[in-house]
Amino acid sequence: MATKKSAPLGVGCDIGTMNIVSARRTEDGSIETSRMRDAFLDLDSGAKRMLKLSGVNFIDHGDDGIIVVGDAAMEMANVFGREARRPLSQGLISAGEMDALDVLGVMIKNVLGEPQAVGEVCYFSVPASPVDADRDVIYHRGIFERIVSECGFEPIAGNEAMAIIYAETAADGFSGLGISFGSGMVNLALAVSGVEGLCFSVARGGDWIDAGAAKATGSTQSRMCAMKEQGVDLLAPVGREQEALVLYYKALVEYCIDQTAREFAKIKDRFSLPRAIPIVVSGGTSLALNFLPFFEQVFEKKRKKFPFDISEIRHASDPLNAVARGLLIQAMQEHEED
Amino acid sequence: MRVDADNPTHVQDLGITVGPGPVWIDTEDFKRSTCLQALIRLGKVRVSSSPRCRMPKDPPKPKIHTVAMSRPSKVPRGHVTHHKTEVIKHGIDPEQAQEMVSKAAAAAAAQAVAAMTAQFKAMMERPASPASGMDGIEQVVEQAVVQALKAVQIGDHARVPSAGRGISAGRDIVVNGPEDPLFIPTGIVRDDSESLTVHSASSGDAGGLDDAASALKALRKKKS
C-alpha cells in the first residue's frame, strides 16, 4: 500500500471499558481523536427499519437480529428498559465472550480507520494486572493484538497509565504518578525520568461507584451512570443519590491512595525518588465536577502517611483522550526511529 | 525395712501406725523398737528386709504441638508424624535433581536459539520494520528466552535441596508444566464489516504533543 497522506505515521488507541478512543496526527498538524462508546445491544431484526431512519449505528446479522453499537446502545437500553452489554468488564475482556469479539472488531476498525502505510504502528492500551483481583491481562492483550493486526496495523501494547506519563509530564522530565480513573478499573503508574517504577491497577472504577451507589439507594446502575455523566458536583451533592455517589467516589480515591502506598512499600528499597513528583489524574471517571479539589481534599488527609513527596496534583489537559495521546507519542517515536 | 500388718496396729515407741499398707522404717528404728519386736513375736506385724524398690518416674510425655486449627484434625492427638522420614523416602537425590535441571536448561537454550534464528531471518527480510533496531532485537531475544523457559518442564514436582542442608531440609519447589494454551481466534475483523459513525474531534494543540515527543526522543537518546 502506498502512502496516502503526508501526515506523521502512528496511531494511539485507548481501549477502555466505557470508550474506545484513537488519536492520530493529521496532515495539517492537528490531532484528530475518534471515539466510540464501548457498548452494544442486540435487538430483533424488526427494529432495523426504524434504526435506519434514525441513523443509529448497528451491525446487521440478518435473520439473527441486529446489534446496536456505541452511544445509541446505551440510549436504547434505557428506552427498552434493558442493560446495554459491555464487551469489557472491569477493564478486561472475558474469555468466551465471542459475541463481544465481533463487535469489538467492527468498532476498533471504525475508530482506527485505514492505515496510512504498510506497517503503520498502532500503540494500544493494556491495563496493568489488578492487585485486588485474580485476573491477568494476557488473553486481553492477545485479543487486541490480533484485532489491531487484522485492521492492518503493526500492533504494540502500551501500559495505560504510563501513556498518561508520556502525554502529561514532559515538563517534569517524564516523572510523576499517572492515575487513569476508568470505568472498569483504575490504572496507576509511577515513573521517574521515563523509567517505570511501579505499574498496577485496581479492579474498581466508575462502574464500581455506580453499582455501589445504586445498591445503597435502591436505584439502578444505568440511572446512576446517567446521573454521573450529567454532572455531579463532588463538593456539593444534591439529594440522596448524589450523596451516595460522592461517598463511593471518596472510597475509591482513598482506596487508590492506600494501594499506591502499599505497592510502593514493596519497591522502596530499589527505587529512589530524588525529588517531589506530580500526580496527574485522568480518565472519564475524573470528569465529575470538582473532582480535582475533591481528590486534593482526600489526599491531604493521607499526605503524612504517603510514602513519597508530591509536588502538585493536576488534571490531564484532556482527560478523555490523554491515554490515546500518550500512546500516539509512543507510536510516532517508532516511526521516527526507523 | 518394710513393715506390714493386716489390721491397723499402733507402734508406741516409734509413733507410727502400721497396716494394712506397708510402712518403711530404718534398720536402726527396727532394732531399737521393743514394741515392734513384741508385735512381731505376737504375729501382729510382718517385717521384711528387702530393700525399698526404686519406682521409676513416669517417662517424659512427648510434646504435642498444638496449633489453632480451622477444622478438627483427622490425626489422633499425640500421634507423632515423622515428616523427615517421608521426605527421604519420596524425594529425589541431588544428583537426579541436577541432571533434570541441566537437561531442562539445555532444552530451553536450544529452543530459544531456534526461535531467535527464525525471527532474525524475518527481520532481515523486512529492514523497514518498526521492530528492527536494538529495541527490536532485545525484544526478540527476551521473548524467545521467556517462551523457551515457559515451555521447559523439569518435572511435575521437583524437590530441590538447598545447598549443604540435605534433602530433608530442602525447599519444595513446584515446577509447573507449560501453561495452558491460549486460544486467540483469527478473523475477528471482517473485510466487509459495517461502516459506523464515530465521534471525531480535531485539536489544534499539537504543539504540546510535539514537545512531548521531542523530549521523549531526547531522553531515550541520552539513555542509549
mmCIF file with all atom_site columns, C-alpha atoms in Angstrom, chain A residues 25 29-36 57-60 69 71 101 105-106 109-111 121 138-139 142-143 146-147 150 154 166 170 174 193-195 325 328-329 332-334 336-338, chain B residues 126 128-132 135 179 182-206 209-217 219-220 223:
data_model
loop_
_atom_site.group_PDB
_atom_site.id
_atom_site.type_symbol
_atom_site.label_atom_id
_atom_site.label_alt_id
_atom_site.label_comp_id
_atom_site.label_asym_id
_atom_site.label_entity_id
_atom_site.label_seq_id
_atom_site.pdbx_PDB_ins_code
_atom_site.Cartn_x
_atom_site.Cartn_y
_atom_site.Cartn_z
_atom_site.occupancy
_atom_site.B_iso_or_equiv
_atom_site.pdbx_formal_charge
_atom_site.auth_seq_id
_atom_site.auth_comp_id
_atom_site.auth_asym_id
_atom_site.auth_atom_id
_atom_site.pdbx_PDB_model_num
ATOM 1  C CA . ARG A 1 25  ? -1.840  13.384  13.620 1.00 0.00 ? 25  ARG A CA 1
ATOM 2  C CA . GLY A 1 29  ? -0.570  19.199  12.004 1.00 0.00 ? 29  GLY A CA 1
ATOM 3  C CA . SER A 1 30  ? -3.525  18.932  14.362 1.00 0.00 ? 30  SER A CA 1
ATOM 4  C CA . ILE A 1 31  ? -4.507  15.896  16.426 1.00 0.00 ? 31  ILE A CA 1
ATOM 5  C CA . GLU A 1 32  ? -7.636  14.027  15.453 1.00 0.00 ? 32  GLU A CA 1
ATOM 6  C CA . THR A 1 33  ? -9.367  11.917  18.052 1.00 0.00 ? 33  THR A CA 1
ATOM 7  C CA . SER A 1 34  ? -12.141 9.430   17.268 1.00 0.00 ? 34  SER A CA 1
ATOM 8  C CA . ARG A 1 35  ? -14.321 7.930   19.958 1.00 0.00 ? 35  ARG A CA 1
ATOM 9  C CA . MET A 1 36  ? -16.975 5.250   20.221 1.00 0.00 ? 36  MET A CA 1
ATOM 10 C CA . ASN A 1 57  ? -25.083 2.641   14.266 1.00 0.00 ? 57  ASN A CA 1
ATOM 11 C CA . PHE A 1 58  ? -25.914 -1.047  14.039 1.00 0.00 ? 58  PHE A CA 1
ATOM 12 C CA . ILE A 1 59  ? -24.493 -4.310  12.755 1.00 0.00 ? 59  ILE A CA 1
ATOM 13 C CA . ASP A 1 60  ? -26.893 -6.355  10.649 1.00 0.00 ? 60  ASP A CA 1
ATOM 14 C CA . VAL A 1 69  ? -23.388 -0.266  18.974 1.00 0.00 ? 69  VAL A CA 1
ATOM 15 C CA . ASP A 1 71  ? -23.797 5.602   22.403 1.00 0.00 ? 71  ASP A CA 1
ATOM 16 C CA . LEU A 1 101 ? -15.212 -10.070 19.894 1.00 0.00 ? 101 LEU A CA 1
ATOM 17 C CA . GLY A 1 105 ? -13.600 -5.939  15.754 1.00 0.00 ? 105 GLY A CA 1
ATOM 18 C CA . VAL A 1 106 ? -16.090 -3.692  13.958 1.00 0.00 ? 106 VAL A CA 1
ATOM 19 C CA . LYS A 1 109 ? -11.789 -0.942  12.769 1.00 0.00 ? 109 LYS A CA 1
ATOM 20 C CA . ASN A 1 110 ? -14.054 2.089   12.524 1.00 0.00 ? 110 ASN A CA 1
ATOM 21 C CA . VAL A 1 111 ? -12.289 4.033   15.263 1.00 0.00 ? 111 VAL A CA 1
ATOM 22 C CA . VAL A 1 121 ? 2.337   1.300   14.162 1.00 0.00 ? 121 VAL A CA 1
ATOM 23 C CA . ILE A 1 138 ? -2.513  -11.999 28.743 1.00 0.00 ? 138 ILE A CA 1
ATOM 24 C CA . TYR A 1 139 ? -5.699  -13.007 26.925 1.00 0.00 ? 139 TYR A CA 1
ATOM 25 C CA . GLY A 1 142 ? -3.563  -11.225 22.757 1.00 0.00 ? 142 GLY A CA 1
ATOM 26 C CA . ILE A 1 143 ? -7.076  -10.447 21.510 1.00 0.00 ? 143 ILE A CA 1
ATOM 27 C CA . ARG A 1 146 ? -4.955  -9.750  16.835 1.00 0.00 ? 146 ARG A CA 1
ATOM 28 C CA . ILE A 1 147 ? -7.723  -7.198  16.199 1.00 0.00 ? 147 ILE A CA 1
ATOM 29 C CA . GLU A 1 150 ? -6.276  -7.549  11.355 1.00 0.00 ? 150 GLU A CA 1
ATOM 30 C CA . GLU A 1 154 ? 1.567   -3.156  13.427 1.00 0.00 ? 154 GLU A CA 1
ATOM 31 C CA . TYR A 1 166 ? 4.187   10.365  28.333 1.00 0.00 ? 166 TYR A CA 1
ATOM 32 C CA . ALA A 1 170 ? 7.159   16.104  29.598 1.00 0.00 ? 170 ALA A CA 1
ATOM 33 C CA . PHE A 1 174 ? 8.543   12.272  32.461 1.00 0.00 ? 174 PHE A CA 1
ATOM 34 C CA . SER A 1 193 ? 12.739  10.172  34.090 1.00 0.00 ? 193 SER A CA 1
ATOM 35 C CA . GLY A 1 194 ? 10.600  7.960   31.908 1.00 0.00 ? 194 GLY A CA 1
ATOM 36 C CA . VAL A 1 195 ? 11.582  4.842   33.821 1.00 0.00 ? 195 VAL A CA 1
ATOM 37 C CA . ARG A 1 325 ? -2.401  10.892  23.098 1.00 0.00 ? 325 ARG A CA 1
ATOM 38 C CA . LEU A 1 328 ? 0.243   8.317   19.915 1.00 0.00 ? 328 LEU A CA 1
ATOM 39 C CA . ILE A 1 329 ? 3.515   9.867   21.134 1.00 0.00 ? 329 ILE A CA 1
ATOM 40 C CA . MET A 1 332 ? 5.184   8.356   16.425 1.00 0.00 ? 332 MET A CA 1
ATOM 41 C CA . GLN A 1 333 ? 8.516   7.563   18.075 1.00 0.00 ? 333 GLN A CA 1
ATOM 42 C CA . GLU A 1 334 ? 8.515   4.150   16.467 1.00 0.00 ? 334 GLU A CA 1
ATOM 43 C CA . GLU A 1 336 ? 10.880  8.444   13.832 1.00 0.00 ? 336 GLU A CA 1
ATOM 44 C CA . GLU A 1 337 ? 13.349  5.819   14.955 1.00 0.00 ? 337 GLU A CA 1
ATOM 45 C CA . ASP A 1 338 ? 13.102  3.936   11.637 1.00 0.00 ? 338 ASP A CA 1
ATOM 46 C CA . ARG B 2 126 ? 11.919  -6.706  6.463  1.00 0.00 ? 126 ARG B CA 1
ATOM 47 C CA . ALA B 2 128 ? 11.892  -1.234  7.307  1.00 0.00 ? 128 ALA B CA 1
ATOM 48 C CA . SER B 2 129 ? 10.031  -2.988  10.053 1.00 0.00 ? 129 SER B CA 1
ATOM 49 C CA . PRO B 2 130 ? 9.490   -0.857  13.114 1.00 0.00 ? 130 PRO B CA 1
ATOM 50 C CA . ALA B 2 131 ? 10.570  -3.800  15.205 1.00 0.00 ? 131 ALA B CA 1
ATOM 51 C CA . SER B 2 132 ? 14.100  -3.710  13.750 1.00 0.00 ? 132 SER B CA 1
ATOM 52 C CA . ASP B 2 135 ? 14.959  -2.437  20.700 1.00 0.00 ? 135 ASP B CA 1
ATOM 53 C CA . GLU B 2 179 ? 0.862   -23.042 30.726 1.00 0.00 ? 179 GLU B CA 1
ATOM 54 C CA . LEU B 2 182 ? -4.189  -19.652 24.899 1.00 0.00 ? 182 LEU B CA 1
ATOM 55 C CA . PHE B 2 183 ? -6.702  -19.599 22.073 1.00 0.00 ? 183 PHE B CA 1
ATOM 56 C CA . ILE B 2 184 ? -6.769  -16.302 20.206 1.00 0.00 ? 184 ILE B CA 1
ATOM 57 C CA . PRO B 2 185 ? -9.262  -16.623 17.348 1.00 0.00 ? 185 PRO B CA 1
ATOM 58 C CA . THR B 2 186 ? -8.497  -15.269 13.891 1.00 0.00 ? 186 THR B CA 1
ATOM 59 C CA . GLY B 2 187 ? -10.848 -13.483 11.540 1.00 0.00 ? 187 GLY B CA 1
ATOM 60 C CA . ILE B 2 188 ? -12.294 -11.225 14.227 1.00 0.00 ? 188 ILE B CA 1
ATOM 61 C CA . VAL B 2 189 ? -12.228 -8.249  11.874 1.00 0.00 ? 189 VAL B CA 1
ATOM 62 C CA . ARG B 2 190 ? -14.125 -8.871  8.650  1.00 0.00 ? 190 ARG B CA 1
ATOM 63 C CA . ASP B 2 191 ? -13.178 -7.081  5.456  1.00 0.00 ? 191 ASP B CA 1
ATOM 64 C CA . ASP B 2 192 ? -16.816 -6.256  4.762  1.00 0.00 ? 192 ASP B CA 1
ATOM 65 C CA . SER B 2 193 ? -17.580 -5.008  8.244  1.00 0.00 ? 193 SER B CA 1
ATOM 66 C CA . GLU B 2 194 ? -20.109 -2.207  8.608  1.00 0.00 ? 194 GLU B CA 1
ATOM 67 C CA . SER B 2 195 ? -19.085 1.403   8.396  1.00 0.00 ? 195 SER B CA 1
ATOM 68 C CA . LEU B 2 196 ? -20.111 3.136   11.592 1.00 0.00 ? 196 LEU B CA 1
ATOM 69 C CA . THR B 2 197 ? -20.239 6.762   12.569 1.00 0.00 ? 197 THR B CA 1
ATOM 70 C CA . VAL B 2 198 ? -17.640 7.695   15.163 1.00 0.00 ? 198 VAL B CA 1
ATOM 71 C CA . HIS B 2 199 ? -17.351 10.899  17.155 1.00 0.00 ? 199 HIS B CA 1
ATOM 72 C CA . SER B 2 200 ? -14.346 12.718  15.794 1.00 0.00 ? 200 SER B CA 1
ATOM 73 C CA . ALA B 2 201 ? -12.776 15.880  17.080 1.00 0.00 ? 201 ALA B CA 1
ATOM 74 C CA . SER B 2 202 ? -9.773  17.828  15.963 1.00 0.00 ? 202 SER B CA 1
ATOM 75 C CA . SER B 2 203 ? -7.476  19.560  18.393 1.00 0.00 ? 203 SER B CA 1
ATOM 76 C CA . GLY B 2 204 ? -5.034  22.192  17.286 1.00 0.00 ? 204 GLY B CA 1
ATOM 77 C CA . ASP B 2 205 ? -2.932  21.598  20.398 1.00 0.00 ? 205 ASP B CA 1
ATOM 78 C CA . ALA B 2 206 ? -0.387  19.505  18.553 1.00 0.00 ? 206 ALA B CA 1
ATOM 79 C CA . LEU B 2 209 ? 2.300   16.658  21.758 1.00 0.00 ? 209 LEU B CA 1
ATOM 80 C CA . ASP B 2 210 ? 5.266   17.519  19.522 1.00 0.00 ? 210 ASP B CA 1
ATOM 81 C CA . ASP B 2 211 ? 7.167   18.923  22.506 1.00 0.00 ? 211 ASP B CA 1
ATOM 82 C CA . ALA B 2 212 ? 6.467   15.767  24.486 1.00 0.00 ? 212 ALA B CA 1
ATOM 83 C CA . ALA B 2 213 ? 7.560   13.589  21.575 1.00 0.00 ? 213 ALA B CA 1
ATOM 84 C CA . SER B 2 214 ? 10.798  15.584  21.177 1.00 0.00 ? 214 SER B CA 1
ATOM 85 C CA . ALA B 2 215 ? 11.514  15.444  24.907 1.00 0.00 ? 215 ALA B CA 1
ATOM 86 C CA . LEU B 2 216 ? 10.916  11.712  24.981 1.00 0.00 ? 216 LEU B CA 1
ATOM 87 C CA . LYS B 2 217 ? 13.157  11.215  21.983 1.00 0.00 ? 217 LYS B CA 1
ATOM 88 C CA . LEU B 2 219 ? 15.536  11.307  26.864 1.00 0.00 ? 219 LEU B CA 1
ATOM 89 C CA . ARG B 2 220 ? 15.813  7.992   25.073 1.00 0.00 ? 220 ARG B CA 1
ATOM 90 C CA . LYS B 2 223 ? 19.896  6.942   27.945 1.00 0.00 ? 223 LYS B CA 1
#
